[in-house]
Amino acid sequence: MGNAQQNAKYISYQIQKKNLQVFIRNVKSSIHYEIGDTRFCLINDWRVEYAWRANESRREQMTLVIRFVVRSGFIRERFFDIVHVKYTTALTLKEEISFVLSNHNLNVQNIRG
């Protein structure tokens, strides 16, 4: 600690983004551990986000929530991800869901409902 610069604040956009990515990875890992190999249900919805930038007026976002039963028998719902999608067709949404689940080693075979 004695070697650290006294004016270091670590508030730059890049540092904040890296810190946020670490938090996100830890939360998703915790959710994955909590789910384990149990069956789960996906709740998803999509919405249009309107941006104020001139080069990007709107884009679609899909949110994923995972619902599952823990060992004690209680139902849990956990917000899991926001995915930007180009199109909201069934095929596009299915591909994005499959990509997110495979990225986090969640088996599609365990989806119920």
Short mmCIF file of C-alpha atoms in Angstrom, two decimals:
data_model
loop_
_atom_site.label_atom_id
_atom_site.label_comp_id
_atom_site.label_asym_id
_atom_site.label_seq_id
_atom_site.Cartn_x
_atom_site.Cartn_y
_atom_site.Cartn_z
CA MET A 1 0.00 0.00 0.00
CA GLY A 2 2.92 2.32 0.63
CA ASN A 3 3.93 2.14 -3.05
CA ALA A 4 0.52 3.20 -4.38
CA GLN A 5 0.11 6.63 -5.90
CA GLN A 6 -1.71 9.02 -3.60
CA ASN A 7 -3.87 10.40 -6.40
CA ALA A 8 -5.00 7.00 -7.76
CA LYS A 9 -8.79 6.87 -7.74
CA TYR A 10 -9.53 3.97 -10.15
CA ILE A 11 -12.69 5.62 -11.47
CA SER A 12 -11.92 5.60 -15.18
CA TYR A 13 -14.49 4.04 -17.49
CA GLN A 14 -12.16 1.14 -18.32
CA ILE A 15 -11.45 0.31 -14.67
CA GLN A 16 -15.13 0.52 -13.74
CA LYS A 17 -16.05 -1.74 -16.66
CA LYS A 18 -13.43 -4.33 -15.66
CA ASN A 19 -14.62 -4.26 -12.04
CA LEU A 20 -18.22 -4.66 -13.16
CA GLN A 21 -17.29 -7.62 -15.36
CA VAL A 22 -15.65 -9.32 -12.37
CA PHE A 23 -18.79 -8.77 -10.26
CA ILE A 24 -21.03 -10.08 -13.05
CA ARG A 25 -18.88 -13.20 -13.49
CA ASN A 26 -18.98 -13.87 -9.73
CA VAL A 27 -22.74 -13.41 -9.48
CA LYS A 28 -23.40 -15.71 -12.46
CA SER A 29 -21.03 -18.29 -11.02
CA SER A 30 -22.89 -18.11 -7.71
CA ILE A 31 -26.23 -18.57 -9.49
CA HIS A 32 -24.85 -21.52 -11.44
CA TYR A 33 -23.63 -23.11 -8.19
CA GLU A 34 -27.02 -22.47 -6.56
CA ILE A 35 -28.86 -24.15 -9.46
CA GLY A 36 -26.47 -27.10 -9.67
CA ASP A 37 -27.95 -29.92 -11.76
CA THR A 38 -31.58 -29.21 -10.87
CA ARG A 39 -34.26 -28.45 -13.39
CA PHE A 40 -35.00 -24.81 -14.07
CA CYS A 41 -37.38 -22.58 -15.96
CA LEU A 42 -36.45 -19.61 -18.12
CA ILE A 43 -38.44 -16.43 -18.09
CA ASN A 44 -37.53 -14.12 -20.90
CA ASP A 45 -38.83 -10.92 -22.29
CA TRP A 46 -37.59 -8.47 -24.85
CA ARG A 47 -37.96 -4.76 -25.18
CA VAL A 48 -36.81 -1.98 -27.43
CA GLU A 49 -34.28 0.41 -25.97
CA TYR A 50 -34.16 3.86 -27.47
CA ALA A 51 -30.69 5.36 -27.41
CA TRP A 52 -29.97 9.06 -27.52
CA ARG A 53 -26.94 8.69 -29.77
CA ALA A 54 -27.33 9.82 -33.35
CA ASN A 55 -25.85 6.67 -34.87
CA GLU A 56 -28.03 4.23 -32.94
CA SER A 57 -31.67 5.11 -32.50
CA ARG A 58 -33.01 1.82 -31.15
CA ARG A 59 -32.03 -1.73 -30.32
CA GLU A 60 -33.77 -4.76 -28.94
CA GLN A 61 -32.78 -6.33 -25.62
CA MET A 62 -33.76 -9.71 -24.25
CA THR A 63 -33.70 -10.32 -20.50
CA LEU A 64 -33.27 -13.78 -18.99
CA VAL A 65 -34.48 -14.76 -15.54
CA ILE A 66 -33.90 -18.26 -14.19
CA ARG A 67 -36.46 -19.82 -11.86
CA PHE A 68 -35.63 -22.97 -9.90
CA VAL A 69 -36.31 -24.84 -6.66
CA VAL A 70 -33.51 -24.97 -4.09
CA ARG A 71 -32.77 -28.04 -1.96
CA SER A 72 -34.86 -26.67 0.92
CA GLY A 73 -37.90 -26.61 -1.39
CA PHE A 74 -38.19 -22.86 -1.87
CA ILE A 75 -38.60 -21.31 -5.30
CA ARG A 76 -35.92 -18.84 -6.36
CA GLU A 77 -35.84 -16.45 -9.28
CA ARG A 78 -32.55 -14.90 -10.33
CA PHE A 79 -31.97 -12.26 -12.97
CA PHE A 80 -29.32 -13.79 -15.19
CA ASP A 81 -28.54 -11.74 -18.29
CA ILE A 82 -29.43 -9.01 -20.74
CA VAL A 83 -28.68 -9.83 -24.36
CA HIS A 84 -28.77 -7.39 -27.25
CA VAL A 85 -30.51 -9.02 -30.20
CA LYS A 86 -30.78 -7.82 -33.79
CA TYR A 87 -34.16 -9.41 -34.41
CA THR A 88 -36.91 -10.67 -32.14
CA THR A 89 -37.85 -13.67 -34.23
CA ALA A 90 -38.28 -16.98 -32.43
CA LEU A 91 -35.20 -18.44 -34.11
CA THR A 92 -32.97 -15.51 -33.11
CA LEU A 93 -34.17 -15.55 -29.51
CA LYS A 94 -33.69 -19.34 -29.32
CA GLU A 95 -30.13 -19.04 -30.64
CA GLU A 96 -29.28 -16.31 -28.13
CA ILE A 97 -30.76 -18.30 -25.23
CA SER A 98 -28.79 -21.38 -26.29
CA PHE A 99 -25.61 -19.30 -26.53
CA VAL A 100 -26.06 -17.80 -23.04
CA LEU A 101 -26.83 -21.18 -21.46
CA SER A 102 -23.89 -22.91 -23.13
CA ASN A 103 -21.57 -20.06 -22.10
CA HIS A 104 -22.50 -20.71 -18.46
CA ASN A 105 -22.53 -24.51 -18.68
CA LEU A 106 -26.26 -24.73 -18.04
CA ASN A 107 -27.74 -27.76 -19.75
CA VAL A 108 -30.64 -27.07 -22.10
CA GLN A 109 -31.97 -30.53 -21.18
CA ASN A 110 -32.69 -29.21 -17.66
CA ILE A 111 -35.16 -26.56 -18.84
CA ARG A 112 -38.74 -27.22 -17.77
CA GLY A 113 -41.90 -25.33 -18.50
#
